[in-house]
mmCIF file of C-alpha atoms and ligand atoms in Angstrom:
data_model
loop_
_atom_site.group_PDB
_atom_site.id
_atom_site.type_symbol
_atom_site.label_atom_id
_atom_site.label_comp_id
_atom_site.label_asym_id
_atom_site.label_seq_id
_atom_site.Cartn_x
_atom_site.Cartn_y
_atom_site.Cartn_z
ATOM 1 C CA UNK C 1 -26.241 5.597 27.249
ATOM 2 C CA UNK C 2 -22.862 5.195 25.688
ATOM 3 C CA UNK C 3 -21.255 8.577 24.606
ATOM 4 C CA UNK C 4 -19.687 8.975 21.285
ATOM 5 C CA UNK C 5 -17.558 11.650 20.313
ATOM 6 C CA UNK C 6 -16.889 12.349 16.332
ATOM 7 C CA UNK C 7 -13.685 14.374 17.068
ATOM 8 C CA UNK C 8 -12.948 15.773 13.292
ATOM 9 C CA UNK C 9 -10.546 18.347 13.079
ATOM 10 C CA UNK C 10 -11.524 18.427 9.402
ATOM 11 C CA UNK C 11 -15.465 17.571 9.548
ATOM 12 C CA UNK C 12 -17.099 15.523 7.565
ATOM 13 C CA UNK C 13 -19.312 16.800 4.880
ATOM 14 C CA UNK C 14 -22.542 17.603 5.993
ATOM 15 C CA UNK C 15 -24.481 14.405 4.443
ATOM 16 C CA UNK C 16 -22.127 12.172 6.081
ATOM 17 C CA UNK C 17 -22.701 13.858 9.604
ATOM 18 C CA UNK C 18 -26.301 13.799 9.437
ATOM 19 C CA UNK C 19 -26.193 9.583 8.684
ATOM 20 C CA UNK C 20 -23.649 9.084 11.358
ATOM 21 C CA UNK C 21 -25.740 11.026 13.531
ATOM 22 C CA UNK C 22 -28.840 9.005 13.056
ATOM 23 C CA UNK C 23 -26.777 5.860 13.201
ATOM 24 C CA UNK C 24 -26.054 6.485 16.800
ATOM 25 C CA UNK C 25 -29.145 7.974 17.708
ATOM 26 C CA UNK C 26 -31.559 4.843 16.463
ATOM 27 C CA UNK C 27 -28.854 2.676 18.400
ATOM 28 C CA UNK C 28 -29.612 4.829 21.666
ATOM 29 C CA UNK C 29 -26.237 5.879 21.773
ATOM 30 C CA UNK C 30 -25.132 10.188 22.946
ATOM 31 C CA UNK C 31 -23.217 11.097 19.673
ATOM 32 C CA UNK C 32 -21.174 14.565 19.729
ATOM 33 C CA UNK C 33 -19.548 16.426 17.295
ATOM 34 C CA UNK C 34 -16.611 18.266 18.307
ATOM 35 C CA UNK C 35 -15.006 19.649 14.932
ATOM 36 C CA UNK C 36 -12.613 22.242 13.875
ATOM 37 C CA UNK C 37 -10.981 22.491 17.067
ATOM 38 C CA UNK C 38 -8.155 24.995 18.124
ATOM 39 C CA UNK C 39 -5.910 22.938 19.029
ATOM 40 C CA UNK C 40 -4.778 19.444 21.177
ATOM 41 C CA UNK C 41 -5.722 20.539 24.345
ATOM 42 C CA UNK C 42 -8.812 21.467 23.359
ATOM 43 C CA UNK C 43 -9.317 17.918 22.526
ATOM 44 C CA UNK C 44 -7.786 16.119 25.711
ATOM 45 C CA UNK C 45 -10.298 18.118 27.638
ATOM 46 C CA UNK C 46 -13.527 16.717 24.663
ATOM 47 C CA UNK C 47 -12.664 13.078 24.909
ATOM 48 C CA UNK C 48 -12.716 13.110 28.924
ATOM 49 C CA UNK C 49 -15.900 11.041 29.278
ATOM 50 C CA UNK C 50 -16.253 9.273 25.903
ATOM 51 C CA UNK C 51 -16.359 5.901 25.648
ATOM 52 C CA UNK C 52 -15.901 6.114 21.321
ATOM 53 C CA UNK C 53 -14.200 8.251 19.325
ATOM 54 C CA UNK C 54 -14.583 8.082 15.425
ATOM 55 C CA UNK C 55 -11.533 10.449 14.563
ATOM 56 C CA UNK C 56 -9.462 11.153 11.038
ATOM 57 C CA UNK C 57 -6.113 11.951 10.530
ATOM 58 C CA UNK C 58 -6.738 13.321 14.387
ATOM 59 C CA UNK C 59 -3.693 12.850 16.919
ATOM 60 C CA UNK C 60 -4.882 10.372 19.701
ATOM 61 C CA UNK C 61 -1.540 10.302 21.370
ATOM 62 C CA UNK C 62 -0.732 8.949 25.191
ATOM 63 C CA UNK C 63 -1.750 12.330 26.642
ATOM 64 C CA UNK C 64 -5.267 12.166 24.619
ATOM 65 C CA UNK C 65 -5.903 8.040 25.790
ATOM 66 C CA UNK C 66 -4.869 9.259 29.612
ATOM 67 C CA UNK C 67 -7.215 11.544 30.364
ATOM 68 C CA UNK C 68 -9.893 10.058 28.330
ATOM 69 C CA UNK C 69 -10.667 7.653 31.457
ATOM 70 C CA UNK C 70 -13.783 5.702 30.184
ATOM 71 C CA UNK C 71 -12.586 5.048 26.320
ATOM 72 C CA UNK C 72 -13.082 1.570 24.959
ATOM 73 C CA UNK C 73 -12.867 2.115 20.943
ATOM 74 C CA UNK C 74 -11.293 4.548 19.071
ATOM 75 C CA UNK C 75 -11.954 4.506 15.393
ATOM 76 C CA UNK C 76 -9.990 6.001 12.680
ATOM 77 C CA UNK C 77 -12.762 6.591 9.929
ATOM 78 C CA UNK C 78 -9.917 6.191 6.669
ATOM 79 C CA UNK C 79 -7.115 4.021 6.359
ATOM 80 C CA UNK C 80 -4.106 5.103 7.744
ATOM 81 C CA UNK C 81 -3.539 4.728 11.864
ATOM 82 C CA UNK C 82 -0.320 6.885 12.432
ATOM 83 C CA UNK C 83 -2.058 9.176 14.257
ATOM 84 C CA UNK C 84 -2.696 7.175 17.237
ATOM 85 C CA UNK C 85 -0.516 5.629 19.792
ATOM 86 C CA UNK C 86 -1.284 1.967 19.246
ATOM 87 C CA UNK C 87 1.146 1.140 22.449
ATOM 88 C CA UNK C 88 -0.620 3.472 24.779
ATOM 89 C CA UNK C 89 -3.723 2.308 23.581
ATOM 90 C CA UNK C 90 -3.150 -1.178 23.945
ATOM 91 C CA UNK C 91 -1.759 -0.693 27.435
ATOM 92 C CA UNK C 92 -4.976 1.516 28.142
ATOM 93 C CA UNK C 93 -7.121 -1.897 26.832
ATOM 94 C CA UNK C 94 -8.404 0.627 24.426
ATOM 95 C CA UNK C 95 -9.135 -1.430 20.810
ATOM 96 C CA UNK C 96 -8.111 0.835 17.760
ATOM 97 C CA UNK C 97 -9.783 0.093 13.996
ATOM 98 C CA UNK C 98 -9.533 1.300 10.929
ATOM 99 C CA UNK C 99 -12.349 1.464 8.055
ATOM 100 C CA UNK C 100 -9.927 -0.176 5.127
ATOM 101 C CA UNK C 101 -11.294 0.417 1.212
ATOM 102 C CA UNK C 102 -14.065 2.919 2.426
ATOM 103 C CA UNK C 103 -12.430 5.897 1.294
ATOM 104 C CA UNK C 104 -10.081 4.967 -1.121
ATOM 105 C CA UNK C 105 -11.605 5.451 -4.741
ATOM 106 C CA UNK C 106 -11.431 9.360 -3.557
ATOM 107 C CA UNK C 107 -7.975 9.544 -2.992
ATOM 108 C CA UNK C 108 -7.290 7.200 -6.189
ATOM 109 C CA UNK C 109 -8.799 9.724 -8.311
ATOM 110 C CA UNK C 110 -7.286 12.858 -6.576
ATOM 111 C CA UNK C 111 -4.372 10.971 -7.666
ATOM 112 C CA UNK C 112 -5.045 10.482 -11.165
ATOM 113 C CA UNK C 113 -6.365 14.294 -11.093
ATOM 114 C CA UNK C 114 -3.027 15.644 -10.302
ATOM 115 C CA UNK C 115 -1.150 14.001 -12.614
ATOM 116 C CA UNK C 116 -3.450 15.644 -15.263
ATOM 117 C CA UNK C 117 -2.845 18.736 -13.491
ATOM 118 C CA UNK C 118 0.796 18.692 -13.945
ATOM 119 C CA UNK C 119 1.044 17.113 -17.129
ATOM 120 C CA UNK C 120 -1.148 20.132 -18.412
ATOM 121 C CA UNK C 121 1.615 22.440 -17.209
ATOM 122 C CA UNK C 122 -1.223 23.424 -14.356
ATOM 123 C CA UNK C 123 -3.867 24.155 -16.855
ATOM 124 C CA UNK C 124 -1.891 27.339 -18.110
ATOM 125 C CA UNK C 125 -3.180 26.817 -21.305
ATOM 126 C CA UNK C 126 0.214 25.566 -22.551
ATOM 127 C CA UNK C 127 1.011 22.663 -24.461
ATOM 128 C CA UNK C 128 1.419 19.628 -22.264
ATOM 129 C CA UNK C 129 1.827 15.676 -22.496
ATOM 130 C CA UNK C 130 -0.682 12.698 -22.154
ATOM 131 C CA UNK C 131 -1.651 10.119 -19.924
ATOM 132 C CA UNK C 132 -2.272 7.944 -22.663
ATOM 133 C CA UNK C 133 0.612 5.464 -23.625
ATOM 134 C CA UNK C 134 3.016 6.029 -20.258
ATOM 135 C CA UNK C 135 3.957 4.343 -17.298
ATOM 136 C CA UNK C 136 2.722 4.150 -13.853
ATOM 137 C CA UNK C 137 4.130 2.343 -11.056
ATOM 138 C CA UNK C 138 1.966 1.369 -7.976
ATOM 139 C CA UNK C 139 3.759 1.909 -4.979
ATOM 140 C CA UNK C 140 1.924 -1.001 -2.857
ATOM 141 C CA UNK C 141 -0.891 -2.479 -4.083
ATOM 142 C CA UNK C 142 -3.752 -1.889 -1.158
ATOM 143 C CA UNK C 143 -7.135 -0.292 -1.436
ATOM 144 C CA UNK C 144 -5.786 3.121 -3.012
ATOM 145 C CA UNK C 145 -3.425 1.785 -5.297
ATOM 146 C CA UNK C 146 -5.587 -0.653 -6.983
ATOM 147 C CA UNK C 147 -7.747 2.143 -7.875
ATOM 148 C CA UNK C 148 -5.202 4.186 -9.118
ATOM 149 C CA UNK C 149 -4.422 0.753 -10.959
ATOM 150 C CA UNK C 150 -7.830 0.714 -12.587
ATOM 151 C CA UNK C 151 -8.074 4.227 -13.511
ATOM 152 C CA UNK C 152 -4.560 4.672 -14.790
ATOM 153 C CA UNK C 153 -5.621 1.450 -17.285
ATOM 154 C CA UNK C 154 -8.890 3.612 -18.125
ATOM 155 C CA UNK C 155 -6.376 6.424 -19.406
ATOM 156 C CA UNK C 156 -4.451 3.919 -21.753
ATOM 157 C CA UNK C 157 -1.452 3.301 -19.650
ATOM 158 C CA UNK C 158 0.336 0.513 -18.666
ATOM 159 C CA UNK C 159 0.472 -0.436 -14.780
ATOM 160 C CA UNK C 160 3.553 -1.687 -13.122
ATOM 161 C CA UNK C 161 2.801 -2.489 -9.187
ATOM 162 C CA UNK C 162 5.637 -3.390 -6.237
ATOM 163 C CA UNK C 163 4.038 -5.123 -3.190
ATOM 164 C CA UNK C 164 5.868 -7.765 -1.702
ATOM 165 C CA UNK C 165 2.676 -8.632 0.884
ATOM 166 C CA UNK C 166 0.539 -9.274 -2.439
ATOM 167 C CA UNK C 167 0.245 -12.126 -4.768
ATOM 168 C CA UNK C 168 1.879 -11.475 -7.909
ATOM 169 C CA UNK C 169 -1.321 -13.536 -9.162
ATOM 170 C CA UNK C 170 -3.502 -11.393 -7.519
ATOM 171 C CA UNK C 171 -2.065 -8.255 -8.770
ATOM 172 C CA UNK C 172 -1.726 -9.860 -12.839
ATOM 173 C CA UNK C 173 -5.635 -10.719 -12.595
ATOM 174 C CA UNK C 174 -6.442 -6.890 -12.462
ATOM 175 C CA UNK C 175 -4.075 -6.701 -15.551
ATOM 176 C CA UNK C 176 -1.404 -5.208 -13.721
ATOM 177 C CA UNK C 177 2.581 -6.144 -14.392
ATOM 178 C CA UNK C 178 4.144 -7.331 -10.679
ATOM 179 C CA UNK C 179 7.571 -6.431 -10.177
ATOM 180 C CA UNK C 180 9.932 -8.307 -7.613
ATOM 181 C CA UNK C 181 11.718 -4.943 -6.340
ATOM 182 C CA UNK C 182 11.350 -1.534 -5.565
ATOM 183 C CA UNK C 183 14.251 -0.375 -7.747
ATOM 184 C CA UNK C 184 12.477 -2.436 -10.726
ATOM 185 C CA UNK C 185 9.527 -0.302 -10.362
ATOM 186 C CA UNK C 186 10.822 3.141 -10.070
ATOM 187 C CA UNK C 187 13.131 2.088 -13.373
ATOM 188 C CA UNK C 188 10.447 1.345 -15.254
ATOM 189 C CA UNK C 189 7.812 3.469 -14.833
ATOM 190 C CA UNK C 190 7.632 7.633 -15.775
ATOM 191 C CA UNK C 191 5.258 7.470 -13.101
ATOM 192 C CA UNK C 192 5.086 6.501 -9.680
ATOM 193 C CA UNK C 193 2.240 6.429 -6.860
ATOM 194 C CA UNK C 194 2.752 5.787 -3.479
ATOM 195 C CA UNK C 195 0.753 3.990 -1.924
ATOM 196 C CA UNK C 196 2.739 2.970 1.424
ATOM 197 C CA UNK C 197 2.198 3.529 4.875
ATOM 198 C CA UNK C 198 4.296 5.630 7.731
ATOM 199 C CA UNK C 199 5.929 3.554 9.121
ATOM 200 C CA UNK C 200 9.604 3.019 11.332
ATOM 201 C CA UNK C 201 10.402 0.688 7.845
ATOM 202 C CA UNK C 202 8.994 3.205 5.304
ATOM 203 C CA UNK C 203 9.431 6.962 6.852
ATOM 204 C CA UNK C 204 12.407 8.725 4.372
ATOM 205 C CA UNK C 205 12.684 5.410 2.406
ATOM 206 C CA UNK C 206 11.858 7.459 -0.932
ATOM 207 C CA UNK C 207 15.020 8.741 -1.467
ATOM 208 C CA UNK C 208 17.319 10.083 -3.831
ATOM 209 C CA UNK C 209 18.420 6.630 -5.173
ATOM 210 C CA UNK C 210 15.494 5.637 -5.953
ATOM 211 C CA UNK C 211 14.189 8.739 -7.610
ATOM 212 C CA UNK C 212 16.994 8.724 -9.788
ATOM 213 C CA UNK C 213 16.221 5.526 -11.363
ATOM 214 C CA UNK C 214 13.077 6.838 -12.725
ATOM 215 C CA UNK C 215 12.924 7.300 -16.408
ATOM 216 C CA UNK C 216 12.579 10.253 -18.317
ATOM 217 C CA UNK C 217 10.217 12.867 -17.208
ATOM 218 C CA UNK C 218 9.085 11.595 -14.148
ATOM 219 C CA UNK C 219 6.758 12.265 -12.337
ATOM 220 C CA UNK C 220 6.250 11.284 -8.364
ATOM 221 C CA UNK C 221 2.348 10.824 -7.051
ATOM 222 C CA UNK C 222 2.522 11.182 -3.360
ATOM 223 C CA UNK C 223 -1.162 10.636 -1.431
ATOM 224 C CA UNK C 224 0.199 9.001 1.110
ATOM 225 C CA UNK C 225 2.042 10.448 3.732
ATOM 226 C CA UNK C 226 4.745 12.717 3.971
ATOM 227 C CA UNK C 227 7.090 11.073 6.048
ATOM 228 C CA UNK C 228 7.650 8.628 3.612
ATOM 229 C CA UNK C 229 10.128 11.220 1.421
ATOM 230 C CA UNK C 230 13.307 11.989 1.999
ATOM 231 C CA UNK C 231 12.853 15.751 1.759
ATOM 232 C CA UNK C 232 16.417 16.651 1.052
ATOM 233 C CA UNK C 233 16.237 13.935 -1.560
ATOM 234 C CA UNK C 234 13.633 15.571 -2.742
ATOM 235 C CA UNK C 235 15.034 18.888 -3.302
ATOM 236 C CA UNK C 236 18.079 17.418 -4.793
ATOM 237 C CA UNK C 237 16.111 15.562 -7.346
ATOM 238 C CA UNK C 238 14.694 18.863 -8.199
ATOM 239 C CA UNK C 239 17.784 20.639 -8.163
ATOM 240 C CA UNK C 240 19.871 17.634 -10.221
ATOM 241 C CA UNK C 241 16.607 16.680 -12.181
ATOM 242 C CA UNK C 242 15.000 19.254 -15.096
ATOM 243 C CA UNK C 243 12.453 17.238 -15.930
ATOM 244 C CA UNK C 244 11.307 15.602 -12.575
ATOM 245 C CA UNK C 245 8.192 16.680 -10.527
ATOM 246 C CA UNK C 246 6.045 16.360 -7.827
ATOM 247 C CA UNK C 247 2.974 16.438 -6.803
ATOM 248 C CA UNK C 248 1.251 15.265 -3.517
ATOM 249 C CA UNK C 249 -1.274 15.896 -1.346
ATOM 250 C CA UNK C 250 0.798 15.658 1.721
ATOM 251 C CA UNK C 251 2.908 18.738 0.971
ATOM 252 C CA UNK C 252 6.781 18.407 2.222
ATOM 253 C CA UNK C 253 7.977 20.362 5.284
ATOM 254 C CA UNK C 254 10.505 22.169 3.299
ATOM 255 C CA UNK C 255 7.974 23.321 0.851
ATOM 256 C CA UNK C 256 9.417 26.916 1.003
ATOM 257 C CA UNK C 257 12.742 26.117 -0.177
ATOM 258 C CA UNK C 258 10.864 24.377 -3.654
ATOM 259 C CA UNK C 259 9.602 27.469 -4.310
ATOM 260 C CA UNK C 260 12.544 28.105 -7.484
ATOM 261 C CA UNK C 261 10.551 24.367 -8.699
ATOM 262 C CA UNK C 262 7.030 26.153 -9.162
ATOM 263 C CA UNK C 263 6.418 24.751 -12.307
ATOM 264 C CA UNK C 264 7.338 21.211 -11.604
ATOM 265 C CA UNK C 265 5.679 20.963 -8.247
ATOM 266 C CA UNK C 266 2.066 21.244 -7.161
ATOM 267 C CA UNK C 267 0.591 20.261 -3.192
ATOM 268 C CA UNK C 268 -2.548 20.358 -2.647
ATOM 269 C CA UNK C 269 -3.672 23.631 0.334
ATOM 270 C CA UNK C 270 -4.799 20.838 2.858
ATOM 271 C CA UNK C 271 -4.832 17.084 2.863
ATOM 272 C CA UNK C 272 -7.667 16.346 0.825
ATOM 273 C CA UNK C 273 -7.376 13.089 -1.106
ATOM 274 C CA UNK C 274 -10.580 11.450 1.161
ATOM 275 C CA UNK C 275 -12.489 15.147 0.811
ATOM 276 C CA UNK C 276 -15.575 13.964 -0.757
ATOM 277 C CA UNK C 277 -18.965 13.393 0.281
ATOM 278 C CA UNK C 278 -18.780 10.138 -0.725
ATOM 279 C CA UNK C 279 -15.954 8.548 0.989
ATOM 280 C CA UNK C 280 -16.863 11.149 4.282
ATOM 281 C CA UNK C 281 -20.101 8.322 3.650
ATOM 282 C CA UNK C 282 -18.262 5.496 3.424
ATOM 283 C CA UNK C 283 -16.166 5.860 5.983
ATOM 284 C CA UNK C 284 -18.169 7.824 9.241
ATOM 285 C CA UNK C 285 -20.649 5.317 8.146
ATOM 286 C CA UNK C 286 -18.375 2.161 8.661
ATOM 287 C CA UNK C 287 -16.676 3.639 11.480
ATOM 288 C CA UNK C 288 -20.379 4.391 13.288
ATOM 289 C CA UNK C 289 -21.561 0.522 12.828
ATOM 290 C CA UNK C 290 -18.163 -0.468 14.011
ATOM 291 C CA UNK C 291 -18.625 0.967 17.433
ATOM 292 C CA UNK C 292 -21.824 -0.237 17.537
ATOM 293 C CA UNK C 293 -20.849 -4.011 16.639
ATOM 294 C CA UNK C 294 -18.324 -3.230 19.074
ATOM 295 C CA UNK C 295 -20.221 -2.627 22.036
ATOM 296 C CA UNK C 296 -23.028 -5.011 20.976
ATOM 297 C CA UNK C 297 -21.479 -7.802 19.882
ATOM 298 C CA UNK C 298 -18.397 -7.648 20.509
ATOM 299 C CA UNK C 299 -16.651 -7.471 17.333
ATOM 300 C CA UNK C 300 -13.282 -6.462 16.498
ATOM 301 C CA UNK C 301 -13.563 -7.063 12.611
ATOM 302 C CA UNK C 302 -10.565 -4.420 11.580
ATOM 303 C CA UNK C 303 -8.738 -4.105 15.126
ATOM 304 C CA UNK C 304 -5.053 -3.036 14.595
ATOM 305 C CA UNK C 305 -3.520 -3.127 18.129
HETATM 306 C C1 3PG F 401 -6.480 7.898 5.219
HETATM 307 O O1 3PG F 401 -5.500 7.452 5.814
HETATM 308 O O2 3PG F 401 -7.589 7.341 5.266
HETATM 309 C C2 3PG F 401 -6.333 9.111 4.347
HETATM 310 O O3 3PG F 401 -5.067 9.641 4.454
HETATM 311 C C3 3PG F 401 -7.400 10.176 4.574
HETATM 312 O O4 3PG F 401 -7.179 10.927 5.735
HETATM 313 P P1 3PG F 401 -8.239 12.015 6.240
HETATM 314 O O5 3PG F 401 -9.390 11.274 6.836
HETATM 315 O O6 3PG F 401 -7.513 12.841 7.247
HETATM 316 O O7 3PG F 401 -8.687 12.833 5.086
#
């Protein structure tokens, strides 16, 4: 029987569980839970005999794929595969995947919800701005941002996008302007969502430079990681800036020294962009068949190492 371990630091919601755990079990496959753990070790020791993980923004680093001696598939149920050593994997012939698009809409509107949040002044009661009539750039035009793209329209405002790995075609025929650079898009647009991933090319590439080109009020969407800022360019914006904010759900290390910025920032507690029952669906549910297409056919449909 093959042995899957769901190793969630932040479980799933309860609906999404109970499918993934009836996925595996009408496959004949041993499917365990380990959630909420206290800490890394704790998880080297859980993944010892598994042969699949479905994991989130969990760390599957060297240590984790060493002593996890029978693993074949690790699958990160979401998009973004920072958190696992794709070199240590690949030299472990362990195949990594992704479940791209299957929780995206979530964090697209999580998006679009802080932005209301902070236009309102934080729903003080105070009187704030619109939605209606601005600009939004879309930093990189994937799964997320094309969401954000289509909401943002819903709202009345007009979409600028940056992504040199799309077609501008492909990115007019959802009605959405393509610019050719990066600066272009942060000097048009009041508002800007990122959309990137960590990467050795993106990590501290948002940076003071490029914040300053931003228009008027402006206002920086961040659901995407938080390596991507540069946090001291950050808290100069703030300090050089009156009118610029931030809000993100991947709060900056130096949080503590925005504090003076209160009204102009706003993080989310905990990383929560994907927290919904229906992406937690979407996602467990994809990552599930995936292991099981793995291991019975052989397919590596969304492999990233
Ligand atoms: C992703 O990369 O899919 C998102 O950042 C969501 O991450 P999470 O599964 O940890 O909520």
């Amino acid at each position: 029987m093959i042995k899957v371990l769901v190793a969630t630091d932040k479980p799933f919601a309860k609906v999404a569980s109970d499918q993934i755990r009836a996925i595996f079990s009408e496959a004949g496959y041993h499917c365990t839970f380990f959630e909420k753990y206290p800490d890394q070790d704790s998880l080297v020791q859980a993944v010892a005999d598994a042969e699949a993980i479905i994991i989130r923004s969990d760390i599957v680093d060297q240590n984790v794929i060493e002593n996890a001696k029978n693993l074949k598939i690790v699958v990160r149920a979401g998009a973004g595969y920072d958190n696992v050593d794709l070199k240590a994997a690949s030299e472990h012939n362990v195949v990594v995947m992704n479940t791209p698009g299957q929780n995206s809409n979530a964090v697209a509107e999580l998006a679009i919800g802080m932005m209301l949040y902070q236009v309102r002044n934080h729903f003080n009661g105070s009187s704030g701005t619109e939605l209606f009539g601005k600009t939004i750039g879309i930093h990189a035009y994937g799964n997320v941002g094309k969401h954000v793209a289509r909401i943002a329209r819903g709202f009345g405002m007009t979409v600028y996008a940056f992504d040199p790995f799309v077609s501008h075609s492909a990115i007019e025929n959802d009605g959405v302007i393509a610019v050719e650079t990066v600066e272009e898009l942060y000097s048009k647009c009041q508002f800007v969502s990122l959309h990137i991933p960590a990467n050795e090319k993106t990590k501290k590439s948002i940076n003071f430079e490029l914040l300053s080109l931003m228009p008027a009020n402006a206002m920086l969407v961040n659901t995407a990681r938080k390596e991507v800022i540069c946090e001291e360019s950050l808290k100069r914006s703030f300090n050089e800036r009156k009118d610029f904010c931030y809000v993100s759900d991947v709060a900056p290390g130096n949080l503590s020294e925005l504090d003076a910025f209160s009204s102009r920032i706003f993080c989310t507690p905990k990383k929560m962009g994907a927290q919904t029952a229906e992406a937690n669906i979407n996602a467990g549910i994809a990552a599930a068949n995936q292991i099981i297409g793995f291991f019975e056919k052989n397919d590596v449909t969304f492999k990233v190492n």
